[in-house]
Tab-separated table of C-alpha atoms in Angstrom:
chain	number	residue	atom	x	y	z
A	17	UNK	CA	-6.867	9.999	-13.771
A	18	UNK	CA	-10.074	9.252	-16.136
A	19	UNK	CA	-12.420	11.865	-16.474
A	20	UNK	CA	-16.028	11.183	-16.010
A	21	UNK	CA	-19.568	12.109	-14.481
A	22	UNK	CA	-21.445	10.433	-12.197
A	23	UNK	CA	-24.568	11.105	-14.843
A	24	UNK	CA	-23.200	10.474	-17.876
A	25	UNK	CA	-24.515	7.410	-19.666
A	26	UNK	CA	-21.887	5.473	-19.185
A	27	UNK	CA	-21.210	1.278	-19.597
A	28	UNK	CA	-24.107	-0.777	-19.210
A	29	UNK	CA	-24.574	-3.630	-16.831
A	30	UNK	CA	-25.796	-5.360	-19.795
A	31	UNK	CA	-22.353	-4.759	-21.590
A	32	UNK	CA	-20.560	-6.382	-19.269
A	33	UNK	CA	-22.711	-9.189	-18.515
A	34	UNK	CA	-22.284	-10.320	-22.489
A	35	UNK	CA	-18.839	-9.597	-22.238
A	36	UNK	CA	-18.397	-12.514	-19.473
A	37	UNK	CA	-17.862	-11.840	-15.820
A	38	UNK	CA	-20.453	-14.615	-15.478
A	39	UNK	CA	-16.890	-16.627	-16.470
A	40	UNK	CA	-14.356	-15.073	-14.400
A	41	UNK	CA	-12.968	-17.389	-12.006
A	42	UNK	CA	-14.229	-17.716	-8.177
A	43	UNK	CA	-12.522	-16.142	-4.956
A	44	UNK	CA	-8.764	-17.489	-4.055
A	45	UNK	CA	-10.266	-19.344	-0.496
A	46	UNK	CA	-7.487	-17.638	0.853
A	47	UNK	CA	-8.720	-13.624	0.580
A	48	UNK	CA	-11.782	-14.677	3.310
A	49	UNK	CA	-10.263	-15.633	6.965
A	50	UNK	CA	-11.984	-18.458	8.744
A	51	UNK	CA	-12.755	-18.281	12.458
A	52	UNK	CA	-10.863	-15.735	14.650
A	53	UNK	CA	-9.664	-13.707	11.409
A	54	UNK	CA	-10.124	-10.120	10.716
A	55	UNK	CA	-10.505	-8.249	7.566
A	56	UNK	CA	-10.078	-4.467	7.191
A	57	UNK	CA	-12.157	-2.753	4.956
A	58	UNK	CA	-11.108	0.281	4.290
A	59	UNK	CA	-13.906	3.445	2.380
A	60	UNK	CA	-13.341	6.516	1.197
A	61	UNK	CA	-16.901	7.249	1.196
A	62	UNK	CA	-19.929	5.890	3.275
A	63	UNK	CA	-21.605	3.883	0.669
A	64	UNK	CA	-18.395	2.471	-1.051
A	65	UNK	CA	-18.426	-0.557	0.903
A	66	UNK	CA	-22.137	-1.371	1.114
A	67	UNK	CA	-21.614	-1.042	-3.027
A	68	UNK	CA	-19.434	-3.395	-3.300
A	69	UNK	CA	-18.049	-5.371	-0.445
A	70	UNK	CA	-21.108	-5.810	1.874
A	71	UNK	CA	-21.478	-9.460	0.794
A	72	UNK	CA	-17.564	-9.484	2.191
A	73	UNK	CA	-18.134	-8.104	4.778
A	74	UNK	CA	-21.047	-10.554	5.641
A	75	UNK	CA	-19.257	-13.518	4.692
A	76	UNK	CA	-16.307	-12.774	6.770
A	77	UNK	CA	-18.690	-12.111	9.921
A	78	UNK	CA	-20.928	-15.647	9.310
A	79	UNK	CA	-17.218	-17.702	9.390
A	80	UNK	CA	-16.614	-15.869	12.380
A	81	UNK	CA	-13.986	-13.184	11.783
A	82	UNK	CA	-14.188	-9.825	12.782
A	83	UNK	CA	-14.534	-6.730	10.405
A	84	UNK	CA	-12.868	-3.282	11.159
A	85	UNK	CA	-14.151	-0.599	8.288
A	86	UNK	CA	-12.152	2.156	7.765
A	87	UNK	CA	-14.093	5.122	6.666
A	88	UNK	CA	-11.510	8.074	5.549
A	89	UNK	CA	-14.187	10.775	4.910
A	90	UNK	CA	-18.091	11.406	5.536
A	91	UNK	CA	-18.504	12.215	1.552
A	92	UNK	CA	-19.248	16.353	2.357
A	93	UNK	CA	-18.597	16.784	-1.136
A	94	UNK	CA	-21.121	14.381	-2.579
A	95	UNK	CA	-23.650	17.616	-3.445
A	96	UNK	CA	-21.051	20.660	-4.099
A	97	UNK	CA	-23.953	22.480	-4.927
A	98	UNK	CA	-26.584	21.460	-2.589
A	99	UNK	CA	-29.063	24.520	-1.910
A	100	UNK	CA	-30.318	22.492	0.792
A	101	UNK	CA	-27.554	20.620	2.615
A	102	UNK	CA	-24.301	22.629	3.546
A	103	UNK	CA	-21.304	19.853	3.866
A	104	UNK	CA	-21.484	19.834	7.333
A	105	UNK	CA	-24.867	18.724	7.219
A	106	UNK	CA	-24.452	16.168	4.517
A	107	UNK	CA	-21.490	14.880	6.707
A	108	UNK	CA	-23.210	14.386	9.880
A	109	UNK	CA	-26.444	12.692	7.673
A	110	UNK	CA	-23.914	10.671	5.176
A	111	UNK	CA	-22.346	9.395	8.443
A	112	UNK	CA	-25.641	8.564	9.989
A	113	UNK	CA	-26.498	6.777	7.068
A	114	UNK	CA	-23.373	4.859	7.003
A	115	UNK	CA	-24.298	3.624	10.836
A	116	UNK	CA	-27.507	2.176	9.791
A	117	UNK	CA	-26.196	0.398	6.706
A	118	UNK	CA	-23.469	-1.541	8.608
A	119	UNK	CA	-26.152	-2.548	11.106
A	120	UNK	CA	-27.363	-4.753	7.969
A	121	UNK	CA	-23.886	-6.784	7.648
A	122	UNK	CA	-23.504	-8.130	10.889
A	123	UNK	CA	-23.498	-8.110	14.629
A	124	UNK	CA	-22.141	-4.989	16.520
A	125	UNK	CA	-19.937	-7.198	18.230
A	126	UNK	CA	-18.120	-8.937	15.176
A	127	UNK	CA	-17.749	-4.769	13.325
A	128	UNK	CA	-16.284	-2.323	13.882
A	129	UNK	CA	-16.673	1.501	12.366
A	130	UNK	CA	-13.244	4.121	12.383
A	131	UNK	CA	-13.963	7.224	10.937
A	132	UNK	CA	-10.596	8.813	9.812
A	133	UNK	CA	-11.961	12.620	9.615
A	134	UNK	CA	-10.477	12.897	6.205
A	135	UNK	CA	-11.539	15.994	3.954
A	136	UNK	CA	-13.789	14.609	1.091
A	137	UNK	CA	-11.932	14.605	-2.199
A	138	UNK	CA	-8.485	15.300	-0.506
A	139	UNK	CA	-7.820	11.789	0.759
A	140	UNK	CA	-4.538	11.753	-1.382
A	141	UNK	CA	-2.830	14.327	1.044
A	142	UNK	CA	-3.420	12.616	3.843
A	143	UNK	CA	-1.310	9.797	2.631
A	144	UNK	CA	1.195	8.792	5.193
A	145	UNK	CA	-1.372	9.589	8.371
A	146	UNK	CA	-3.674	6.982	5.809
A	147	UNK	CA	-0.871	4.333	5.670
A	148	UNK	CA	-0.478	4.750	9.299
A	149	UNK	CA	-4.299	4.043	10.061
A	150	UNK	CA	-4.072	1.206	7.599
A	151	UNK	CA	-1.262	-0.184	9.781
A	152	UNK	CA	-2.670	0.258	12.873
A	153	UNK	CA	-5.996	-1.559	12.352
A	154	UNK	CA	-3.818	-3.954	11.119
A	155	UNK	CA	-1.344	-4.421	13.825
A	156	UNK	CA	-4.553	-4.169	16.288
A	157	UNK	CA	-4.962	-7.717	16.385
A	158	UNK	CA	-3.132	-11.024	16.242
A	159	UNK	CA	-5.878	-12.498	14.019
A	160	UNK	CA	-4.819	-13.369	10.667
A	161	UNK	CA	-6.123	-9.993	8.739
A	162	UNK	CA	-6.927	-9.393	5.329
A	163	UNK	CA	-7.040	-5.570	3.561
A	164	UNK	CA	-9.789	-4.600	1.603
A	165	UNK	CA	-9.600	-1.498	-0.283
A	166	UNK	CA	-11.542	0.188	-2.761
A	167	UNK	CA	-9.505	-0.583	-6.425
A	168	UNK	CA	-6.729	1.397	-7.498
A	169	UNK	CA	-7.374	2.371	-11.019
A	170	UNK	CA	-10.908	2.992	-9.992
A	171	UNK	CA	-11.081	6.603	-11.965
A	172	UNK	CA	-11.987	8.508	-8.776
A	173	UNK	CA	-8.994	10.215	-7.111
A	174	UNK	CA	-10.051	9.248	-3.131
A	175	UNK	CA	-10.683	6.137	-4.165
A	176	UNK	CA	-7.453	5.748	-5.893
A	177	UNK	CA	-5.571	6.804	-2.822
A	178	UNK	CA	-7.088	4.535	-0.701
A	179	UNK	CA	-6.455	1.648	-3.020
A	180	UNK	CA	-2.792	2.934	-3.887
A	181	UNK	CA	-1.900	2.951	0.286
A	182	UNK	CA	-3.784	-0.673	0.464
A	183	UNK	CA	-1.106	-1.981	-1.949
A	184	UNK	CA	1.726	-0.150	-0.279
A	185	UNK	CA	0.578	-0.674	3.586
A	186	UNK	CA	-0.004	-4.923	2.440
A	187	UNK	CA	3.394	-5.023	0.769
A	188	UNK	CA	5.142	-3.805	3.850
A	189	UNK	CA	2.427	-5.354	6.551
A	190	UNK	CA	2.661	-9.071	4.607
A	191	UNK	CA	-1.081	-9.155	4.082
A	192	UNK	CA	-3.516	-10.210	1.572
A	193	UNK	CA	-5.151	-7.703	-0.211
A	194	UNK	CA	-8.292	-7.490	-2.061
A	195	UNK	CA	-9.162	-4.824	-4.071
A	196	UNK	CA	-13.238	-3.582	-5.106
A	197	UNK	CA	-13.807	-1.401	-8.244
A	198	UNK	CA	-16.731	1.022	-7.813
A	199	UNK	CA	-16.165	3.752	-10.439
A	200	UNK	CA	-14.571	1.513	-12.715
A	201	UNK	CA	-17.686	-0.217	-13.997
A	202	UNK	CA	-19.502	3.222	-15.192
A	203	UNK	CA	-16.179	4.563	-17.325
A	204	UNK	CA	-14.324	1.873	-18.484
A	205	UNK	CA	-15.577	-0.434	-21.757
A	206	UNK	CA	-15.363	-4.272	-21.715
A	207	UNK	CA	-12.013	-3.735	-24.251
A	208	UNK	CA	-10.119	-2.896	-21.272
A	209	UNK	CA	-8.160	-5.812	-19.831
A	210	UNK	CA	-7.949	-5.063	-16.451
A	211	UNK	CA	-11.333	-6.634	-15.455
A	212	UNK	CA	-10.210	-9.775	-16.203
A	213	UNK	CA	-8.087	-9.961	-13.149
A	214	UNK	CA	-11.263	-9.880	-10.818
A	215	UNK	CA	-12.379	-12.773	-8.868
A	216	UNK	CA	-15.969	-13.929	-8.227
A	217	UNK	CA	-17.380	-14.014	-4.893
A	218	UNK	CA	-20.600	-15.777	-5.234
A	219	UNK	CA	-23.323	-13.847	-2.673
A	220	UNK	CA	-25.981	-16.127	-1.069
A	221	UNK	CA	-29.515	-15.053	-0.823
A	222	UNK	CA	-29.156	-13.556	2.532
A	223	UNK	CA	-25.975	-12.201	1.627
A	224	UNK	CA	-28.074	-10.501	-1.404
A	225	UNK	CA	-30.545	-9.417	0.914
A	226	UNK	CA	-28.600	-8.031	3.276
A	227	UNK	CA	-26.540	-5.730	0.829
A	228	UNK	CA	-29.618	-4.212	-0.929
A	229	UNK	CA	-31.196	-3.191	2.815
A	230	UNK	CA	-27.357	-1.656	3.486
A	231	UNK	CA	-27.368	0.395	0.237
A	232	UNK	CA	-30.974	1.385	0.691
A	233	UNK	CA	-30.028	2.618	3.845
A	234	UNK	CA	-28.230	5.480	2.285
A	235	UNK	CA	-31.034	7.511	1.005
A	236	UNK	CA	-28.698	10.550	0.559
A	237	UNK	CA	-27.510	9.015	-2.840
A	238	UNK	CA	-30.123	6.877	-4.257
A	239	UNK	CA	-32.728	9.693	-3.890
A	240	UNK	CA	-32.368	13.127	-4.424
A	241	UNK	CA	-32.017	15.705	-1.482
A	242	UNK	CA	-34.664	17.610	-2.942
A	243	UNK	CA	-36.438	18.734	-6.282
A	244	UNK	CA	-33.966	21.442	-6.639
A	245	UNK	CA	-30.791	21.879	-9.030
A	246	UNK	CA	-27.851	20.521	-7.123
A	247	UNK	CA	-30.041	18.094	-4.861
A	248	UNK	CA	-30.061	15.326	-7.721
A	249	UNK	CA	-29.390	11.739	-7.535
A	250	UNK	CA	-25.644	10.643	-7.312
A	251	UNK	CA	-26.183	6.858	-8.023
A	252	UNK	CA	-27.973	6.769	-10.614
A	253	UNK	CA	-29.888	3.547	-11.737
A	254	UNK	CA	-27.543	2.471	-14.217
A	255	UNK	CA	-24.749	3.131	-12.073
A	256	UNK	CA	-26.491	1.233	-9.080
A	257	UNK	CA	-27.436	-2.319	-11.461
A	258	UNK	CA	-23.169	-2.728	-11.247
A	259	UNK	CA	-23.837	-3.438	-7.541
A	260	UNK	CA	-27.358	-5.198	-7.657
A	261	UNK	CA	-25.063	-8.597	-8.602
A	262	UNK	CA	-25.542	-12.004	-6.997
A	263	UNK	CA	-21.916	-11.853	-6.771
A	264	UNK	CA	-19.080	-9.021	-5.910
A	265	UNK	CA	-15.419	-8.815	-7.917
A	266	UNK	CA	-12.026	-7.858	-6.336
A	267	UNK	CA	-8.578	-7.904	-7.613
A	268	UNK	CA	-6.994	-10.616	-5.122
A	269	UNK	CA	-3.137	-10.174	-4.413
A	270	UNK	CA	-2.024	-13.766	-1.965
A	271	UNK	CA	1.007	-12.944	0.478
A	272	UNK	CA	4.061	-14.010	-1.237
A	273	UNK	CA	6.509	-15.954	1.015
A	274	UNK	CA	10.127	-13.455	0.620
A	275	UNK	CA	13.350	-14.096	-0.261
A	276	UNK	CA	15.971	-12.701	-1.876
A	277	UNK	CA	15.137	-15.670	-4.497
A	278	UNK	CA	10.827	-14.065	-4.768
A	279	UNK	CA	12.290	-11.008	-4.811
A	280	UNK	CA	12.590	-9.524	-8.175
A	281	UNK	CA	9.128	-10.983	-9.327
A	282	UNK	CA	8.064	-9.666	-6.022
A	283	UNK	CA	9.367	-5.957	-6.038
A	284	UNK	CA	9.013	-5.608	-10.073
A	285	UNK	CA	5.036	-6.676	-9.506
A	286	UNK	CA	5.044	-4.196	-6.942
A	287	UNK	CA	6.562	-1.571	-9.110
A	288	UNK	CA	4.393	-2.225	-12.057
A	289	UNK	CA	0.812	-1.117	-9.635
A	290	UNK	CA	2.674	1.912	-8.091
A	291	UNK	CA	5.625	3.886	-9.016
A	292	UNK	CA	6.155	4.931	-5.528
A	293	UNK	CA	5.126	2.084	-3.015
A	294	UNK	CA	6.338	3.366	-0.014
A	295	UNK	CA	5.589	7.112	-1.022
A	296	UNK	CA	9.831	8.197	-0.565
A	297	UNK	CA	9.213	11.492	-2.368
A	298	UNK	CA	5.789	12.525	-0.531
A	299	UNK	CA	6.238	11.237	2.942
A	300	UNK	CA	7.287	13.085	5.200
A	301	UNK	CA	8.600	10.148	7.516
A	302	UNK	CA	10.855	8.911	4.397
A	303	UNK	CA	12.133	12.625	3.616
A	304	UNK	CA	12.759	13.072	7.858
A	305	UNK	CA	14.731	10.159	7.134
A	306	UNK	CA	16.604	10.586	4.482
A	307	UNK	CA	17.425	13.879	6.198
A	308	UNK	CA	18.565	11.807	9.223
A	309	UNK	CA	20.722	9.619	7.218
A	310	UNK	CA	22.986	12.761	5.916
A	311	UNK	CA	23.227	14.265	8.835
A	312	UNK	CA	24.709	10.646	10.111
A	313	UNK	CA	27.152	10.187	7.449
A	314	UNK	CA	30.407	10.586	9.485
A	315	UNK	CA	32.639	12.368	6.447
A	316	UNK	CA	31.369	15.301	4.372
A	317	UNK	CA	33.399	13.439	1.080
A	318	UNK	CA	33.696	9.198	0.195
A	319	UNK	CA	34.837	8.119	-2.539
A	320	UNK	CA	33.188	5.541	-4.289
A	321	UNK	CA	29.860	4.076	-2.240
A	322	UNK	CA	27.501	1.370	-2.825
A	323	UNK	CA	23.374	2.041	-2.124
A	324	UNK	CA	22.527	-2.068	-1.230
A	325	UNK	CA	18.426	-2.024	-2.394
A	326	UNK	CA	18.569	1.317	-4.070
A	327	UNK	CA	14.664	1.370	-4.965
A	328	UNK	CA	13.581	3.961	-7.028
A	329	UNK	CA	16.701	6.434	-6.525
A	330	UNK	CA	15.811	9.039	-4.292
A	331	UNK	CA	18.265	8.250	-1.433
A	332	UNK	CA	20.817	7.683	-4.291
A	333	UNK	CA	20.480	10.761	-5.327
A	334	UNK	CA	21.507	12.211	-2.002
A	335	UNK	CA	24.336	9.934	-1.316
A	336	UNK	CA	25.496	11.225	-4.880
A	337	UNK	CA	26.009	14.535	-3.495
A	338	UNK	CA	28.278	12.917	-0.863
A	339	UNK	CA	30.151	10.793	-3.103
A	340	UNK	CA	32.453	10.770	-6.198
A	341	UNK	CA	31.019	7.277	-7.090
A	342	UNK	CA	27.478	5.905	-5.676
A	343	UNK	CA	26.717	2.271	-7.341
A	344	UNK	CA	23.038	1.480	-6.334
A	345	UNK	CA	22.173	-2.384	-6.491
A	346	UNK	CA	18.520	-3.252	-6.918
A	347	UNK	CA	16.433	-6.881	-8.005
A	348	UNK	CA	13.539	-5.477	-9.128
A	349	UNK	CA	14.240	-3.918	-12.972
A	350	UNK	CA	11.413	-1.895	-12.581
A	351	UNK	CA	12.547	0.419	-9.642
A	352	UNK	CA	15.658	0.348	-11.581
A	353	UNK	CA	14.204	1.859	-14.521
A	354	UNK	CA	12.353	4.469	-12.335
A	355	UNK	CA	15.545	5.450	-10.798
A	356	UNK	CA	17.763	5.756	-14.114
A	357	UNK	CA	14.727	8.500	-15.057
A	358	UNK	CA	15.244	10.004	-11.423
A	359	UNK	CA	19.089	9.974	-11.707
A	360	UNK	CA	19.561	10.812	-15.597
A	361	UNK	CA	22.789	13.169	-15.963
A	362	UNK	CA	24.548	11.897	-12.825
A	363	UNK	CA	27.517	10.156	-14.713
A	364	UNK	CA	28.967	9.146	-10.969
A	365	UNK	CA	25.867	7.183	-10.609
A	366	UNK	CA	25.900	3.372	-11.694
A	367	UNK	CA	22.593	1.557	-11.388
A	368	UNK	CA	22.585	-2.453	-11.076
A	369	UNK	CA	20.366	-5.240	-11.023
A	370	UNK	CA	21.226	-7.708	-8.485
A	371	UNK	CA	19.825	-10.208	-6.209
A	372	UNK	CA	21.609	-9.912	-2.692
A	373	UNK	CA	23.500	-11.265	-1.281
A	374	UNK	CA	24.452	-13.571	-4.558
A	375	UNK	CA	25.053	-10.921	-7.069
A	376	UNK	CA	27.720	-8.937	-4.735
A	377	UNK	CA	30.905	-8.471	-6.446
A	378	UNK	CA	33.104	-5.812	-5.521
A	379	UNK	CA	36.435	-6.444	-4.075
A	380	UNK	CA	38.083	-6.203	-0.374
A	381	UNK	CA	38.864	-3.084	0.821
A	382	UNK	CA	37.550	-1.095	-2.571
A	383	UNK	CA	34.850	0.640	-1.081
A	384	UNK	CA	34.268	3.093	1.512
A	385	UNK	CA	30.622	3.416	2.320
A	386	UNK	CA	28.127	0.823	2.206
A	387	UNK	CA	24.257	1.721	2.910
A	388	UNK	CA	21.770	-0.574	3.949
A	389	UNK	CA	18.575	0.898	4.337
A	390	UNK	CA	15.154	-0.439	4.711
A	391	UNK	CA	15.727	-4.094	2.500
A	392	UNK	CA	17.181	-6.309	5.532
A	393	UNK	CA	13.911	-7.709	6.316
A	394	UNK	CA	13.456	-8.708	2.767
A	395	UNK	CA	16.209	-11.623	3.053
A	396	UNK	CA	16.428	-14.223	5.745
A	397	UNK	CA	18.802	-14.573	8.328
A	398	UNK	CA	21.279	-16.298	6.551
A	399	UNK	CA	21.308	-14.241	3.092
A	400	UNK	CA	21.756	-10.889	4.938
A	401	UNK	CA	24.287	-12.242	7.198
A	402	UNK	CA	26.304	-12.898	3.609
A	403	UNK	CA	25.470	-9.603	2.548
A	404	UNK	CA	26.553	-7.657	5.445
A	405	UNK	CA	29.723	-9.954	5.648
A	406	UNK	CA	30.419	-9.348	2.336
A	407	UNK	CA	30.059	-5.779	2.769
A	408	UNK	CA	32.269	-5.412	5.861
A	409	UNK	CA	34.793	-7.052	3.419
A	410	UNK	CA	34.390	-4.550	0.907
A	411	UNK	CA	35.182	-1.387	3.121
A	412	UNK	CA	38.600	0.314	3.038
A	413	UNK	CA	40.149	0.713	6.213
A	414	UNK	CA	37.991	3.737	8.362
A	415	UNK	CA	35.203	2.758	6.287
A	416	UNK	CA	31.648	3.233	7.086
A	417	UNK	CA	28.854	0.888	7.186
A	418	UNK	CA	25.123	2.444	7.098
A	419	UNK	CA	22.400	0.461	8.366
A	420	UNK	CA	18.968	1.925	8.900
A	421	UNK	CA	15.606	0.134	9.568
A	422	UNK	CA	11.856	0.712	10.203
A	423	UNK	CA	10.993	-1.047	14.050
A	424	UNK	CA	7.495	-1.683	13.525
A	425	UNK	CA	6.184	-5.280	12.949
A	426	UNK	CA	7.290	-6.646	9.784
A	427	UNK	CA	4.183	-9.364	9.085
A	428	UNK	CA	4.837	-12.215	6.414
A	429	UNK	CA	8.834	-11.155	6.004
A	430	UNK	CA	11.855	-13.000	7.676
A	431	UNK	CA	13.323	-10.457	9.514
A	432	UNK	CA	12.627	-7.490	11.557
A	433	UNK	CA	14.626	-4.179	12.270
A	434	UNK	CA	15.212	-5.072	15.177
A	435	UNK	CA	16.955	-8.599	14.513
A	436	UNK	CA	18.632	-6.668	11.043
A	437	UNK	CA	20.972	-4.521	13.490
A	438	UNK	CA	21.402	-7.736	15.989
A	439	UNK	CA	22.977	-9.724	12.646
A	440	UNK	CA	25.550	-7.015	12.476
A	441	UNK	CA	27.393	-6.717	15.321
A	442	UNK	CA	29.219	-10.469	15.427
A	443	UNK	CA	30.464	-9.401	11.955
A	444	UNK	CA	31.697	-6.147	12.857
A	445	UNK	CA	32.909	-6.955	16.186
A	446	UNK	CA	32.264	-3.063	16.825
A	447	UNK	CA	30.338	-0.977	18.466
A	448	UNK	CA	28.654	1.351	16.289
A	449	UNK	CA	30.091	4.784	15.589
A	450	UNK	CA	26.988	6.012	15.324
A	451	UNK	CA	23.372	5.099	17.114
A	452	UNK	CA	20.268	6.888	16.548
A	453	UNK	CA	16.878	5.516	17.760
A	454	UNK	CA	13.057	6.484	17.226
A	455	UNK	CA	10.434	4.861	18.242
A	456	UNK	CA	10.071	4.395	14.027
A	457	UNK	CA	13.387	3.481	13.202
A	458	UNK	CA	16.901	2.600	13.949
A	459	UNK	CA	20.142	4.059	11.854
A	460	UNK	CA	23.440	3.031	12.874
A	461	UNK	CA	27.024	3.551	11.536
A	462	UNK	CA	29.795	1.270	12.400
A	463	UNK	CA	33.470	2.165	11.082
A	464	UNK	CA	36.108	-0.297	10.006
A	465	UNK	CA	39.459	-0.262	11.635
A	466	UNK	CA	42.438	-0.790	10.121
């Protein structure tokens, strides 16, 4: 996390004009739905999005999509040492505020506010309930949807959670994401690289317009509370010329069209932004799981197992406890690297890069527990209908097959969990051992006979 001050002198405007975002490339077409599309914008702090996606958000509205904003907290702790303004009060007037400022953007019928009720500098422990709001205002609509999110290395830690759960919640939901740096222009010097991967969206007049009457609207930060110590100004006037722009900048990331044949570029891209994607070690629906999954394994001993899409390692860890020999299979290197860090000192762990179902190689009847958890959706009908044969093969006599799957909607991927499980039965010809359903996700165990 950078360490900075909202006062400090920071990067001028000026710096990065001469350094040339004037020549940074325009907008993919395809991060702005046309008519009937929605686009999510998602704030960790009234303010963030008049800053720096209100010309978005207008654009969107004018082509005739409709805009949910996602507001996680009501910025209490703008003024920790307000005489004036308890954080209760600057909550109910930063949310106020925030009311009046989307009335700018567009018509109350095309926007829509959610306020999350998230504490104010604590947005990264509300992580999973955050990925869960992200989904549903996703999954809200049948329009196509795009997620907005404020950027991920933006320096400030809610506004790094919000952008690290936009990442995740896209990868899983299939759905473009943009990403807007707010933070990022005040700390970081034109040296660093990253700014290069913005796109331009070019604001008209009106759009302009509209975004200077939505930040003005937000008098809390632009003015101070009062002439007393810990009533000063948060946006400053240098910090505010990053935002007076005839244009805005976000990191664009396009839906990628899976396969087992995308998925390595896919996955290691994915890997690269966020160690953790689908938070395994801090959510508690992933732990539940993983708990579930033990508890399902039918033996307390196997002998030599194989993890199909072992990730980042933490499942394989478990299953190593469980098994003389766990060989976890993944295409992305870079989970693979994450997980030989995780895993270093288990010498009956063997980690692989492989793309399923091409790369499976192990012999009939040589294994006795094969899991399959969470990657079915990632290959098409006919690649994990070759991987699940080929794993049926595999299993010894009385050996188990694990299959476990989220049941949500799985947006821009081939398969669902749903259709995963259907795919098995035919080539077990069983019924499975084991069946546990939630409303989140199925697990089932089916056991080879001799």
């Amino acid at each position: 996390m950078v360490s900075f001050t909202h006062d400090s002198t920071g990067t001028p405007e000026s710096a990065w004009r001469d350094a040339g975002l004037d020549a940074l490339k325009d907008l993919d077409p395809r991060a702005i739905p046309g008519e009937d599309g929605h686009v999510v914008v998602v704030s960790a702090h009234p303010d963030d999005e008049a800053l720096a996606a209100a010309g978005l958000i207008q654009r969107a509205i004018t082509g005739g999509a409709h805009v949910t904003v996602l507001l996680c907290t009501a910025g209490e702790a703008s003024h920790p040492n307000s005489p004036t303004h308890s954080p209760q009060q600057l909550a109910d007037l930063r949310l106020q505020e925030m009311r009046r400022a989307l009335a700018h953007l567009g018509r109350e019928e095309q926007l829509t506010l959610d306020y999350l009720g998230m504490h104010d500098g604590a947005v990264v422990a509300s992580g999973s309930a955050l990925d869960a709001a992200l989904l549903r205002a996703i999954r809200s609509t049948n329009r196509p949807t795009v997620l907005a999110v404020t950027y991920a290395a933006d320096g400030h830690t809610d506004h790094e959670a919000v952008g690290v759960s936009g990442r995740r919640v896209a990868a899983l939901a299939g759905v473009p994401l943009l990403e807007f740096p707010i933070w990022y222009w005040h700390w970081a010097p034109p040296s660093d690289p990253r700014w290069r991967e913005f796109e331009r969206l070019e604001l008209t007049a009106e759009e302009v317009a509209g975004k200077r009457a939505a930040l003005a609207e937000h008098v809390s930060q632009i003015q101070p509370l009062s002439e007393q110590p810990g009533d000063e100004v948060l946006l400053t006037e240098s910090v505010r010329a990053h935002f007076d722009r005839d244009f805005e900048l976000f990191r664009f990331t396009p839906v990628v069209e899976l396969g087992s044949t995308s998925a390595q570029e896919v996955f290691d891209d994915l890997y690269r932004r966020d160690k953790d994607p689908w938070a395994y070690v801090d959510s508690w629906y992933e732990r539940r799981k993983r708990a579930v999954t033990r508890a399902s394994l039918p033996r307390e001993r196997y002998e030599r197992a194989v993890e199909a899409g072992c990730s980042i390692g933490v499942l394989t860890q478990d299953l190593a406890d469980r098994c003389s020999s766990v060989v976890g299979l993944d295409a992305s290197s870079e989970a693979l690297e994450l997980a030989r860090a995780r895993l270093s000192g288990l010498n009956r762990v063997e980690l692989r890069l492989a793309q399923l179902p091409r790369d499976w190689d192990f012999h009939p009847a040589s294994l006795d527990l094969v899991v399959v958890s969470e990657i079915g959706y990632f290959l098409t009908e006919d690649e994990l209908t070759q991987l699940l044969t080929a794993a049926w093969n595999s299993l010894s006599p009385h050996g188990h097959l694990l299959l476990c799957h989220w049941l949500g909607p799985i947006d821009g991927w081939p398969l669902d969990g749903h259709r995963v499980h259907e795919l098995a039965r035919p080539i077990t010809q069983e019924s499975p051992l084991i069946h546990h359903r939630e409303s989140a996700f199925l697990l089932e165990v089916f056991e080879k006979k001799e």
